[in-house]
mmCIF file of N, CA and C and ligand atoms in Angstrom:
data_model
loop_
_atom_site.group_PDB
_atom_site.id
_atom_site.type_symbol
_atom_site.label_atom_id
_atom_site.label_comp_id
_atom_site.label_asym_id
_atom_site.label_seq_id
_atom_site.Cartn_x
_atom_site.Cartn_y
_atom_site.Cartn_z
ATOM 1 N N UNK P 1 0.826 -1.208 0.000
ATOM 2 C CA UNK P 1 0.000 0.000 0.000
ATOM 3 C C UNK P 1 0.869 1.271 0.000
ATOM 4 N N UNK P 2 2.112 1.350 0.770
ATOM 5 C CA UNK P 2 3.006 2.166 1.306
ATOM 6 C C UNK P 2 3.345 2.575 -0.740
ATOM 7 N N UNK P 3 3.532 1.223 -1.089
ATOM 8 C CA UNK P 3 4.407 1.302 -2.488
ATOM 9 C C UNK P 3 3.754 2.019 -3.134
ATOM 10 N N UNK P 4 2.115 1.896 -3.163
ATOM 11 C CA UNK P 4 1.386 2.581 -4.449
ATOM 12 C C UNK P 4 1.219 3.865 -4.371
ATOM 13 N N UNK P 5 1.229 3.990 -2.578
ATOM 14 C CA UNK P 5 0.831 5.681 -2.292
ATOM 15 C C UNK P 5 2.147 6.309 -2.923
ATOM 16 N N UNK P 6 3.403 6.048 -2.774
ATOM 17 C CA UNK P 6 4.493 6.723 -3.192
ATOM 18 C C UNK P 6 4.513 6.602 -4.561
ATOM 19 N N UNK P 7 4.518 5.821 -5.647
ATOM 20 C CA UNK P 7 4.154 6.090 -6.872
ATOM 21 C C UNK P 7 3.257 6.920 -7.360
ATOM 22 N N UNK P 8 1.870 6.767 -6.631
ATOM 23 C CA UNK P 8 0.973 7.931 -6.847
ATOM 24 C C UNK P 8 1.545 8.978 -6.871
ATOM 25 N N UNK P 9 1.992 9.659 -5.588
ATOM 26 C CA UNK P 9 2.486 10.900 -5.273
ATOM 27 C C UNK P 9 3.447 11.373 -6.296
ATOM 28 N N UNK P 10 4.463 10.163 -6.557
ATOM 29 C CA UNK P 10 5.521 10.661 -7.570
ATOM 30 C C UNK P 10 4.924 11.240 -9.118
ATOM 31 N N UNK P 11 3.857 10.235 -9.715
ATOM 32 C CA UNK P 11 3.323 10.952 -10.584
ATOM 33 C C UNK P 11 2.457 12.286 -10.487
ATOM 34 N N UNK P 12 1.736 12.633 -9.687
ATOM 35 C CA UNK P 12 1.071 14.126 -8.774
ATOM 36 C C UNK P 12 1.862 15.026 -9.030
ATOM 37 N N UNK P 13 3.707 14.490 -8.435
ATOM 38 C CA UNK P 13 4.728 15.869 -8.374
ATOM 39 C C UNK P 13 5.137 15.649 -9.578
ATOM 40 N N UNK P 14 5.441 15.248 -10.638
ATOM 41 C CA UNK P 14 5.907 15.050 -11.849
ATOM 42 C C UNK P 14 4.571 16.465 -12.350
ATOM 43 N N UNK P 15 3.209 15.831 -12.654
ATOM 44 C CA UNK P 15 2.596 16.449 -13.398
ATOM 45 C C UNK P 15 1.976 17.943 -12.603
ATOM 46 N N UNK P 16 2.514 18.290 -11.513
ATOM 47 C CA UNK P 16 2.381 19.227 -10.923
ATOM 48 C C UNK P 16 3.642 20.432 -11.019
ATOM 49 N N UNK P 17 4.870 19.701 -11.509
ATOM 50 C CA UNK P 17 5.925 20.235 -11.492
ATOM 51 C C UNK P 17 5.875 20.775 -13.499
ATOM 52 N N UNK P 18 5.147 20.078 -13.981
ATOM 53 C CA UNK P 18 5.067 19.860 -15.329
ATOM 54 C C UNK P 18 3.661 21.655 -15.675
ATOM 55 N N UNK P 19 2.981 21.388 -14.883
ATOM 56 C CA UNK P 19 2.135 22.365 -15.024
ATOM 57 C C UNK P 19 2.404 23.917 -14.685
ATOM 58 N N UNK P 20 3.605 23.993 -13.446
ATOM 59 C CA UNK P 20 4.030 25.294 -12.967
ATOM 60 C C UNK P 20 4.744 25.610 -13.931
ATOM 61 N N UNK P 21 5.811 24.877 -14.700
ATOM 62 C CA UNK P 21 6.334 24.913 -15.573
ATOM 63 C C UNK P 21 5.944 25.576 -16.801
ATOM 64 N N UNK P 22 4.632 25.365 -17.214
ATOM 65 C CA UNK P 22 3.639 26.068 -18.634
ATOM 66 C C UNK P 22 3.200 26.701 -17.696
ATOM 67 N N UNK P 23 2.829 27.339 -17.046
ATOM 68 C CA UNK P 23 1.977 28.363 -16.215
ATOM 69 C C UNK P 23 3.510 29.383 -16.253
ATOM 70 N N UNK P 24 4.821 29.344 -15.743
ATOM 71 C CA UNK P 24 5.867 30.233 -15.801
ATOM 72 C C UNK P 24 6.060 30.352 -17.490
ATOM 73 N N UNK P 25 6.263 29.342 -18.120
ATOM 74 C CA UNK P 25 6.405 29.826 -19.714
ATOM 75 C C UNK P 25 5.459 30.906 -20.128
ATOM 76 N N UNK P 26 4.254 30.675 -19.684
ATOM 77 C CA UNK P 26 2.740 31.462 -19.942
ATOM 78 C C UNK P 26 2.924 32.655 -18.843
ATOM 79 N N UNK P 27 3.808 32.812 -18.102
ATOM 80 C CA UNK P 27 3.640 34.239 -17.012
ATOM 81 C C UNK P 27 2.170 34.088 -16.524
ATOM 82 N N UNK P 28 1.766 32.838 -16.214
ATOM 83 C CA UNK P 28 0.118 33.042 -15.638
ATOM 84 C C UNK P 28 -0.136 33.513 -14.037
ATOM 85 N N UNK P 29 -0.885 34.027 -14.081
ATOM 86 C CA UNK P 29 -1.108 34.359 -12.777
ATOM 87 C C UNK P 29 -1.677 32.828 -11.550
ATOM 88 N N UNK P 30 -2.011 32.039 -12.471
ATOM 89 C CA UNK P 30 -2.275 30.423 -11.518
ATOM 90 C C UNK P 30 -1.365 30.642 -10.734
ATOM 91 N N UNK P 31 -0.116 30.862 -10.899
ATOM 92 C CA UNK P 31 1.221 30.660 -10.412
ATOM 93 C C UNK P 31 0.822 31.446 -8.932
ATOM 94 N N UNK P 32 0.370 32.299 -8.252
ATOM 95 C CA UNK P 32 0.248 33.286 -7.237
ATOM 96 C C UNK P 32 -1.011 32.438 -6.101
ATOM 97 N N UNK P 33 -1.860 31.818 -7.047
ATOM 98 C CA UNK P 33 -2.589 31.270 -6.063
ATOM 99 C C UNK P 33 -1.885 30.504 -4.811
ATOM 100 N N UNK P 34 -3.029 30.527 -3.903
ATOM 101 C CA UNK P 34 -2.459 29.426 -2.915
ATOM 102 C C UNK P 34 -2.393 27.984 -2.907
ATOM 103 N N UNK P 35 -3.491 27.455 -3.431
ATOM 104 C CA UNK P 35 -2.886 26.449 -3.140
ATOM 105 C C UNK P 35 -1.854 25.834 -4.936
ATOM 106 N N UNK P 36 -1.577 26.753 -5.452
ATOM 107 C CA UNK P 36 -0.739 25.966 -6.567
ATOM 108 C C UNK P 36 0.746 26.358 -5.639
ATOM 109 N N UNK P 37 1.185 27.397 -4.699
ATOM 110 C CA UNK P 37 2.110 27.555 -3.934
ATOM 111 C C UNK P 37 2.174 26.556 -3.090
ATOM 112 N N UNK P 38 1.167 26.046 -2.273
ATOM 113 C CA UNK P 38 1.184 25.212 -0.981
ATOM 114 C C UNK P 38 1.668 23.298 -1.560
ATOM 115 N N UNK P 39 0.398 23.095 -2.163
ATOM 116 C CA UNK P 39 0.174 21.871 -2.298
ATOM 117 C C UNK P 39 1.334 21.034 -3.144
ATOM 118 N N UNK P 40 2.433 21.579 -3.713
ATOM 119 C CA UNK P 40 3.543 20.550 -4.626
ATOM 120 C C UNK P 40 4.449 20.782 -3.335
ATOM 121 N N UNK P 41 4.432 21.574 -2.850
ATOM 122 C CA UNK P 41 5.349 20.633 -1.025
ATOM 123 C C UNK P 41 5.020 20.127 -0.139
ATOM 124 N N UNK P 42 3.654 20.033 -0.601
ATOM 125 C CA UNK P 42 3.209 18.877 0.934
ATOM 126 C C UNK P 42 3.011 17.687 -0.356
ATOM 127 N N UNK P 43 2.857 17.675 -1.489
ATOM 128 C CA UNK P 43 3.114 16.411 -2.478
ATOM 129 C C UNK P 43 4.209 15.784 -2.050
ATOM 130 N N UNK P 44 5.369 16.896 -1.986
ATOM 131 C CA UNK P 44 6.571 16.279 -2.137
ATOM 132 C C UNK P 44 7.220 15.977 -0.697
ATOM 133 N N UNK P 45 6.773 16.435 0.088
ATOM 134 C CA UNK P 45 7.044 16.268 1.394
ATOM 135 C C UNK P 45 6.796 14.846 1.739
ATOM 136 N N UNK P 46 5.401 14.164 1.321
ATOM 137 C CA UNK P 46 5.217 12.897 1.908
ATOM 138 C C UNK P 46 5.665 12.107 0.558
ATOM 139 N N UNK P 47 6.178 12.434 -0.340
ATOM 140 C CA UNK P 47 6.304 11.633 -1.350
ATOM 141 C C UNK P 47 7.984 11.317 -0.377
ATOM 142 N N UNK P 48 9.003 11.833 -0.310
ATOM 143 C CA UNK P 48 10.056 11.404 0.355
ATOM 144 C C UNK P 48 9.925 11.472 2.061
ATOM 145 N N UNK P 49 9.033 11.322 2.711
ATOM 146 C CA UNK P 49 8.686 11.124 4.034
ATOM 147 C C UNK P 49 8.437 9.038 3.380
ATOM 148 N N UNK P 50 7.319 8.688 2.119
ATOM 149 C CA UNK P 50 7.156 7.531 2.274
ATOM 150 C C UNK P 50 8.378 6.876 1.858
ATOM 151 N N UNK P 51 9.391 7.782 0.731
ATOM 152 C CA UNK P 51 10.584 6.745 0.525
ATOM 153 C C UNK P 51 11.482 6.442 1.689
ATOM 154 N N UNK P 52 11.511 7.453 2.555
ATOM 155 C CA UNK P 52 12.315 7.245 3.454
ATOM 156 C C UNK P 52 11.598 5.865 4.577
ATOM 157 N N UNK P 53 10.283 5.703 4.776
ATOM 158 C CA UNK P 53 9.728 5.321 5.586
ATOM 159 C C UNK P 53 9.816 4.114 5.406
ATOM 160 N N UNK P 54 9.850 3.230 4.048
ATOM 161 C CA UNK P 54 9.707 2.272 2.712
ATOM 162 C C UNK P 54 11.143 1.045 3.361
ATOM 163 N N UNK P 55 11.974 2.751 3.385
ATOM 164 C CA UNK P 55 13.763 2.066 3.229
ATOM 165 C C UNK P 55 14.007 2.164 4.521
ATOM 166 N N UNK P 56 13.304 2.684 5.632
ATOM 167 C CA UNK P 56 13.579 1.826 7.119
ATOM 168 C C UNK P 56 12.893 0.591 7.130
ATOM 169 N N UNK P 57 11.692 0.506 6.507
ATOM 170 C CA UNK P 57 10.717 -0.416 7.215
ATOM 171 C C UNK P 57 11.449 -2.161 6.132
ATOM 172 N N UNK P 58 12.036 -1.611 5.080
ATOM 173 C CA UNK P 58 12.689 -2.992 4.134
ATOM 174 C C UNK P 58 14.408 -2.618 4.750
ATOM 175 N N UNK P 59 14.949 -2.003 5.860
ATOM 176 C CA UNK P 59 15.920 -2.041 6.125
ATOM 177 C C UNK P 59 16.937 -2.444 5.032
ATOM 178 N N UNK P 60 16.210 -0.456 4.278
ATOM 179 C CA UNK P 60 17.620 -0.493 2.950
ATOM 180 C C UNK P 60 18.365 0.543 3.149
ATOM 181 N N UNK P 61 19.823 0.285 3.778
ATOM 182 C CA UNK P 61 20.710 1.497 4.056
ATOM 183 C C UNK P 61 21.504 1.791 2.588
ATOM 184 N N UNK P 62 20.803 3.327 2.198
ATOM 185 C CA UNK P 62 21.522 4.124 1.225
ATOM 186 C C UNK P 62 23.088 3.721 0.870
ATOM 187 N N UNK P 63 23.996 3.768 1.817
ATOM 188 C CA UNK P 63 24.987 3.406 2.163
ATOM 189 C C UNK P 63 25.352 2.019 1.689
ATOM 190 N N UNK P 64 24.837 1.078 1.626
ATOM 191 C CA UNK P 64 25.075 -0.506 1.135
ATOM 192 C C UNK P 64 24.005 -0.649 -0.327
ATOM 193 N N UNK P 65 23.630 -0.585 0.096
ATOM 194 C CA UNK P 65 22.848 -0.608 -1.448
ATOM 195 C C UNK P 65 22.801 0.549 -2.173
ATOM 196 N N UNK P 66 23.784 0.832 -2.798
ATOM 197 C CA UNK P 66 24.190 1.959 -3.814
ATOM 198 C C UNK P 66 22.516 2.422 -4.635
ATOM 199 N N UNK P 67 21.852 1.356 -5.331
ATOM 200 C CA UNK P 67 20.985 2.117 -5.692
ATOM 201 C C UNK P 67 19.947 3.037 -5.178
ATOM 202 N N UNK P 68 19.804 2.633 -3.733
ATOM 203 C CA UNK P 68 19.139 3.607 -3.130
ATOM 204 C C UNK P 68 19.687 4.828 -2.807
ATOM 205 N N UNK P 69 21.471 5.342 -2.299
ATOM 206 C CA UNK P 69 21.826 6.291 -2.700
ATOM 207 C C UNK P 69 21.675 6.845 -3.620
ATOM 208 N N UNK P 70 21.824 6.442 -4.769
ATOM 209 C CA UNK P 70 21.884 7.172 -5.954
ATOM 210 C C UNK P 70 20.708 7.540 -6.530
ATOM 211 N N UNK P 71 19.887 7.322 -6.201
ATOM 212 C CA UNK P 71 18.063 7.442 -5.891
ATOM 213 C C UNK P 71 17.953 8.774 -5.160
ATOM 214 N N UNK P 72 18.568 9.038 -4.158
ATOM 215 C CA UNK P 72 18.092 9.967 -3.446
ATOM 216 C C UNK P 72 18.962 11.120 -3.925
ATOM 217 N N UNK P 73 20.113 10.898 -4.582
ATOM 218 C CA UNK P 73 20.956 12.217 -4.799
ATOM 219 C C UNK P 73 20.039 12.504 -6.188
ATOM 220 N N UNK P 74 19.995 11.944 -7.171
ATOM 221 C CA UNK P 74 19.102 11.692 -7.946
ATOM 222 C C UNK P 74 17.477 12.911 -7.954
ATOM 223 N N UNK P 75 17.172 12.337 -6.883
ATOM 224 C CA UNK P 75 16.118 13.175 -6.484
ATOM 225 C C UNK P 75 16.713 14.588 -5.692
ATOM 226 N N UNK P 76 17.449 15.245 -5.317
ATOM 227 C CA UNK P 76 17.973 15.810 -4.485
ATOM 228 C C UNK P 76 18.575 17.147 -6.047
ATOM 229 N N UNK P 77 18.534 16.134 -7.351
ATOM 230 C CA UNK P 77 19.071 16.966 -8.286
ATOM 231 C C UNK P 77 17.479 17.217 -8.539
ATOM 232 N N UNK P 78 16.492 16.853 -9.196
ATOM 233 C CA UNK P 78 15.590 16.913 -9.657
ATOM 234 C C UNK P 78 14.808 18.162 -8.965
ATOM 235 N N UNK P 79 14.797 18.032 -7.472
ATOM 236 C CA UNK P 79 14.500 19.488 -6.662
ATOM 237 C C UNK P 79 14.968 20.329 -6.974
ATOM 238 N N UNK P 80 16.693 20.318 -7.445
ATOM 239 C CA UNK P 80 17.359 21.782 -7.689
ATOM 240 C C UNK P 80 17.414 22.136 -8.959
ATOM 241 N N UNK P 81 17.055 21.027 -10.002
ATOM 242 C CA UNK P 81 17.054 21.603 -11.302
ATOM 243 C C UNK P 81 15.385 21.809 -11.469
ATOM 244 N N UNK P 82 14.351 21.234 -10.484
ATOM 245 C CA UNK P 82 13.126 22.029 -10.381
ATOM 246 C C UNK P 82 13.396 23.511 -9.945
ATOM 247 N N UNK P 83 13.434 23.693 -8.919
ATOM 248 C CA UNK P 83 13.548 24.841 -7.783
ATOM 249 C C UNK P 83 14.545 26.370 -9.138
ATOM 250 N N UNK P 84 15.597 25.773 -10.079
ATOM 251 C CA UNK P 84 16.131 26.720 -10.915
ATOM 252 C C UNK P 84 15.201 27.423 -12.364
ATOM 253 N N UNK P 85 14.662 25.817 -12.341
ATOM 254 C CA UNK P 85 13.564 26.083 -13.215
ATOM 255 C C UNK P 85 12.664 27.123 -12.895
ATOM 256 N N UNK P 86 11.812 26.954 -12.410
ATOM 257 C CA UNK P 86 10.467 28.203 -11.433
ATOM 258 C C UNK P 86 11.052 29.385 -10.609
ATOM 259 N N UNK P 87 12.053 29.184 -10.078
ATOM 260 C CA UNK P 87 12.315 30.147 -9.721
ATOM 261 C C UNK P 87 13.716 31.379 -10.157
ATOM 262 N N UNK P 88 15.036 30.180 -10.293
ATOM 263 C CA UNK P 88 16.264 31.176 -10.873
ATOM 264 C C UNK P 88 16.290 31.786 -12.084
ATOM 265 N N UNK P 89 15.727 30.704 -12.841
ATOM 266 C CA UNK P 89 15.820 30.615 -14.693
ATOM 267 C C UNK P 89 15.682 32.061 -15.162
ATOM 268 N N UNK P 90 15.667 33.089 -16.035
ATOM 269 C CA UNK P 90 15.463 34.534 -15.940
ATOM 270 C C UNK P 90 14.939 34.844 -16.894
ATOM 271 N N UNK P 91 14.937 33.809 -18.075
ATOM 272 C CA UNK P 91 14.625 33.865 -19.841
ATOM 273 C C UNK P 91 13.821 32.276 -19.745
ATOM 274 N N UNK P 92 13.314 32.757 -20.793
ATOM 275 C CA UNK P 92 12.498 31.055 -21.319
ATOM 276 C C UNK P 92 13.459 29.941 -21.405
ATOM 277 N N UNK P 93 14.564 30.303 -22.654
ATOM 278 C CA UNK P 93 15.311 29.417 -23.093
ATOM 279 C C UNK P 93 16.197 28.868 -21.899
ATOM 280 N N UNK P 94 16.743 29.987 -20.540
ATOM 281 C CA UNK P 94 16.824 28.933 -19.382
ATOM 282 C C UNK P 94 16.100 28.190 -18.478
ATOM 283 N N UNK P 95 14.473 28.229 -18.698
ATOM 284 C CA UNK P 95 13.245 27.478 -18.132
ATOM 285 C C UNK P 95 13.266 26.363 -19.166
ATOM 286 N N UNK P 96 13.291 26.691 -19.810
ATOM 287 C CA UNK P 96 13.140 24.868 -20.971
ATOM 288 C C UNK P 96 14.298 24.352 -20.667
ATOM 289 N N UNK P 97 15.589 24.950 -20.792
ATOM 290 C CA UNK P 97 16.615 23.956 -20.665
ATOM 291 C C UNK P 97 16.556 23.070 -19.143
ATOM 292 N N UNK P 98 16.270 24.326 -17.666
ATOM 293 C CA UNK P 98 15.582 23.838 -16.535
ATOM 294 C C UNK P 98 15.131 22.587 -16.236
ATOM 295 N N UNK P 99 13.863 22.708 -17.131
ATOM 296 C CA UNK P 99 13.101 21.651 -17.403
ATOM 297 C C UNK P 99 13.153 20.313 -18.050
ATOM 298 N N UNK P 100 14.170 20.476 -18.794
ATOM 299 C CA UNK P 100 14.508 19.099 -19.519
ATOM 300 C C UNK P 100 15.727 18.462 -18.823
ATOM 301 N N UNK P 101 16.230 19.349 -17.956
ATOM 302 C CA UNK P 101 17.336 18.705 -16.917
ATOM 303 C C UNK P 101 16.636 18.090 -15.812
ATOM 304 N N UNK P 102 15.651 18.598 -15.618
ATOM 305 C CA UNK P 102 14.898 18.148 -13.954
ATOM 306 C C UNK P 102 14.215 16.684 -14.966
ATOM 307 N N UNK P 103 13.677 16.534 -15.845
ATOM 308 C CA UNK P 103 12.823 15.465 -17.087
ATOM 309 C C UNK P 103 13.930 14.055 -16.698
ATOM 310 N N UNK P 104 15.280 14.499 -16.960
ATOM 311 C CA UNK P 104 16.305 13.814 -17.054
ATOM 312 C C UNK P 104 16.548 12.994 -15.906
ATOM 313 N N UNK P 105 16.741 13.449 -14.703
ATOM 314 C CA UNK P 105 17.045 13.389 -13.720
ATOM 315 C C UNK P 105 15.719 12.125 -12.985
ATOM 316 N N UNK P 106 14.824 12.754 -13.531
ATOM 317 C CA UNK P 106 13.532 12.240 -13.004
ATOM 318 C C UNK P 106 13.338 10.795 -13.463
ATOM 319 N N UNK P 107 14.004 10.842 -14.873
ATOM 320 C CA UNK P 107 13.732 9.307 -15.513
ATOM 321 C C UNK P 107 14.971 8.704 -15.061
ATOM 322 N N UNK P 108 16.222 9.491 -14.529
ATOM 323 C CA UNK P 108 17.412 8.172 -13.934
ATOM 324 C C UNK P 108 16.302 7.527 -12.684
ATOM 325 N N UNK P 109 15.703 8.661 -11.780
ATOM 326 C CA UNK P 109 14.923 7.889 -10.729
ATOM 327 C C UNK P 109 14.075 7.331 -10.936
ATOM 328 N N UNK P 110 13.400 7.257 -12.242
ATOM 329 C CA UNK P 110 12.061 6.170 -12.159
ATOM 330 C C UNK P 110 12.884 4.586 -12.813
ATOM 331 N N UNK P 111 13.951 4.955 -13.868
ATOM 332 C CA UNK P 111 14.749 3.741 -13.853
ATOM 333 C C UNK P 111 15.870 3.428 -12.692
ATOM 334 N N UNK P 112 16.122 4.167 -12.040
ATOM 335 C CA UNK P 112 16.198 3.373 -10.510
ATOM 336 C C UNK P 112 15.615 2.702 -10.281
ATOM 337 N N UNK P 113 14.462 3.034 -9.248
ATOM 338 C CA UNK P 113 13.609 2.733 -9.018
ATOM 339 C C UNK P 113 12.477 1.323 -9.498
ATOM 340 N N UNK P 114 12.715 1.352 -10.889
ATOM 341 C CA UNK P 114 12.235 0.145 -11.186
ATOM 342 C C UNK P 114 13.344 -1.379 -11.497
ATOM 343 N N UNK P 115 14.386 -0.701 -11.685
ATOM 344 C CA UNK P 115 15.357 -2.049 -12.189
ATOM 345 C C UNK P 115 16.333 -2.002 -10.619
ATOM 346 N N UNK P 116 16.484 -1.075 -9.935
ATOM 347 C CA UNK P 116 16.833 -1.240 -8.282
ATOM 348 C C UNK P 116 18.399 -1.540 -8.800
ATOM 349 N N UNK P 117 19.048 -1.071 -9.669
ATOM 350 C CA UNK P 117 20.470 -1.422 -10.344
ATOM 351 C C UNK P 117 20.867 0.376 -10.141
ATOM 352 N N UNK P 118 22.110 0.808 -9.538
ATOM 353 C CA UNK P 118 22.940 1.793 -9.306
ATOM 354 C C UNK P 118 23.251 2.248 -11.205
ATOM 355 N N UNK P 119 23.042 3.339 -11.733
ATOM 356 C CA UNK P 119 23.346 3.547 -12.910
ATOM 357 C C UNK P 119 24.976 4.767 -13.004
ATOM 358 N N UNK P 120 24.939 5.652 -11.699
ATOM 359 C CA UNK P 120 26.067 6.130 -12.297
ATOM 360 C C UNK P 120 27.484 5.734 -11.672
ATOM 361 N N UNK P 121 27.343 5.550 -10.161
ATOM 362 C CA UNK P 121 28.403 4.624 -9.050
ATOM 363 C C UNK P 121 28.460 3.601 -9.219
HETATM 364 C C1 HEM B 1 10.746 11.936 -7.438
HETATM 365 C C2 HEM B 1 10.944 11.069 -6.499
HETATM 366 C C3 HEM B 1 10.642 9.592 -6.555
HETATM 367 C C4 HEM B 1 10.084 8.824 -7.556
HETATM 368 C C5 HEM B 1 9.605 9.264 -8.949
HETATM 369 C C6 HEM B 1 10.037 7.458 -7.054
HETATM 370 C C7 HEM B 1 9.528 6.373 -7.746
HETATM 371 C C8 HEM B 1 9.377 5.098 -7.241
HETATM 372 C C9 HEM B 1 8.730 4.003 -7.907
HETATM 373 C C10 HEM B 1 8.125 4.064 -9.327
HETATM 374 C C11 HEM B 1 8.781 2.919 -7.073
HETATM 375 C C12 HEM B 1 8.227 1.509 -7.338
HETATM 376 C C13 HEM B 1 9.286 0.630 -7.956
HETATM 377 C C14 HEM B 1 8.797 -0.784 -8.132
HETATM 378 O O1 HEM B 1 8.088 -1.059 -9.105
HETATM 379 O O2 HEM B 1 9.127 -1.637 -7.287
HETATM 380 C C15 HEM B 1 9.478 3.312 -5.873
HETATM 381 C C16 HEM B 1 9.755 2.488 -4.788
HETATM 382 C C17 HEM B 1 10.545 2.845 -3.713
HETATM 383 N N1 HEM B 1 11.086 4.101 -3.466
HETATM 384 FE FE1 HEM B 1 10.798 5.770 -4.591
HETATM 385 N N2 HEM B 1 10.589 7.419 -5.793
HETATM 386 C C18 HEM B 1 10.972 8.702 -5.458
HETATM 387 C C19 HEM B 1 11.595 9.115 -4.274
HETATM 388 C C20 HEM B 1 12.082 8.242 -3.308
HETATM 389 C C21 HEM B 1 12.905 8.620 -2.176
HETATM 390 C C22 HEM B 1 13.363 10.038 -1.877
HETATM 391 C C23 HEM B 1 13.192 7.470 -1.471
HETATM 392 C C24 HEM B 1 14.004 7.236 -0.235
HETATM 393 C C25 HEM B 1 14.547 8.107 0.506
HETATM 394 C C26 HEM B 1 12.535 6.377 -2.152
HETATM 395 C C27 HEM B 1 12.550 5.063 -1.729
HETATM 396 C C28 HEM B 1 11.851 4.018 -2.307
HETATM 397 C C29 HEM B 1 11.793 2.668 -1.769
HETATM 398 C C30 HEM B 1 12.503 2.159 -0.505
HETATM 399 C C31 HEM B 1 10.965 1.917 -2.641
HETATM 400 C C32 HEM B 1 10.535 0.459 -2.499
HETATM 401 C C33 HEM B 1 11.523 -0.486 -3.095
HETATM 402 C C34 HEM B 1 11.078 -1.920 -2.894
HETATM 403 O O3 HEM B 1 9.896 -2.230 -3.010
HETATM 404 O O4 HEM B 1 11.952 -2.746 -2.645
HETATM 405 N N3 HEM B 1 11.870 6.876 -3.258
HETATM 406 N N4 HEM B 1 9.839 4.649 -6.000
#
């Protein structure tokens, strides 16, 4: 159950991260509301509250099993090439590029994640 809620969530912040994204290309004002501010960090909050919760409760230390490190740095990029996207980027052409780096990042973690094999360590 733990598994599906965190997949859920992961797709939520994918297509939530996907939408702020055309809402900043578009300069929309969606962007100001509250809850399009609130709700992709409490997405993402329990989306890595359940991975973390997942990898105590299957006693998987980051540390020995490389792919779960590299999972989380992984994700740890995907926040900051989100977070440059929406917020640093200053021109379009550095919001698309943004965006196709955070895209990138996102699919090393979903092929993590599914083949559980370390891809860059
Ligand atoms: C954007 C972020 C994330 C995405 C897209 C994502 C995606 C997924 C997916 C698709 C699965 C199911 C894989 C399967 O079919 O077995 C999964 C499982 C899992 N994830 Fe994540 N995840 C994310 C973040 C995290 C984080 C931050 C952690 C840990 C700190 C984590 C820990 C786990 C664990 C322990 C499992 C279960 C593995 C197992 O069943 O043996 N995930 N994740």
């Amino acid at each position: 159950m733990f598994k599906h809620l965190h997949m859920t969530l992961a797709v939520i912040s994918i297509f939530l991260f996907t939408l702020r994204f055309i809402w900043t290309l578009m300069e929309s004002k969606q962007l100001s509301r509250k809850w399009v501010k609130i709700t992709p960090h409490v997405i993402d909050t329990l989306l890595f509250a359940l991975g973390v919760a997942m990898a105590v409760k299957l006693a998987i230390n980051p540390i020995e099993q490389l792919w779960l490190g590299e999972k989380i740095l992984a994700v740890i990029a995907y926040i900051f090439t989100g977070y440059f996207t929406l917020k640093l980027a200053r021109n379009r052409t550095m919001q698309i590029i943004g965006y196709l780096g955070a895209m990138g990042w996102i699919l090393l973690v979903v092929r993590i994640a599914m083949t559980k094999e370390n891809v860059l360590f």
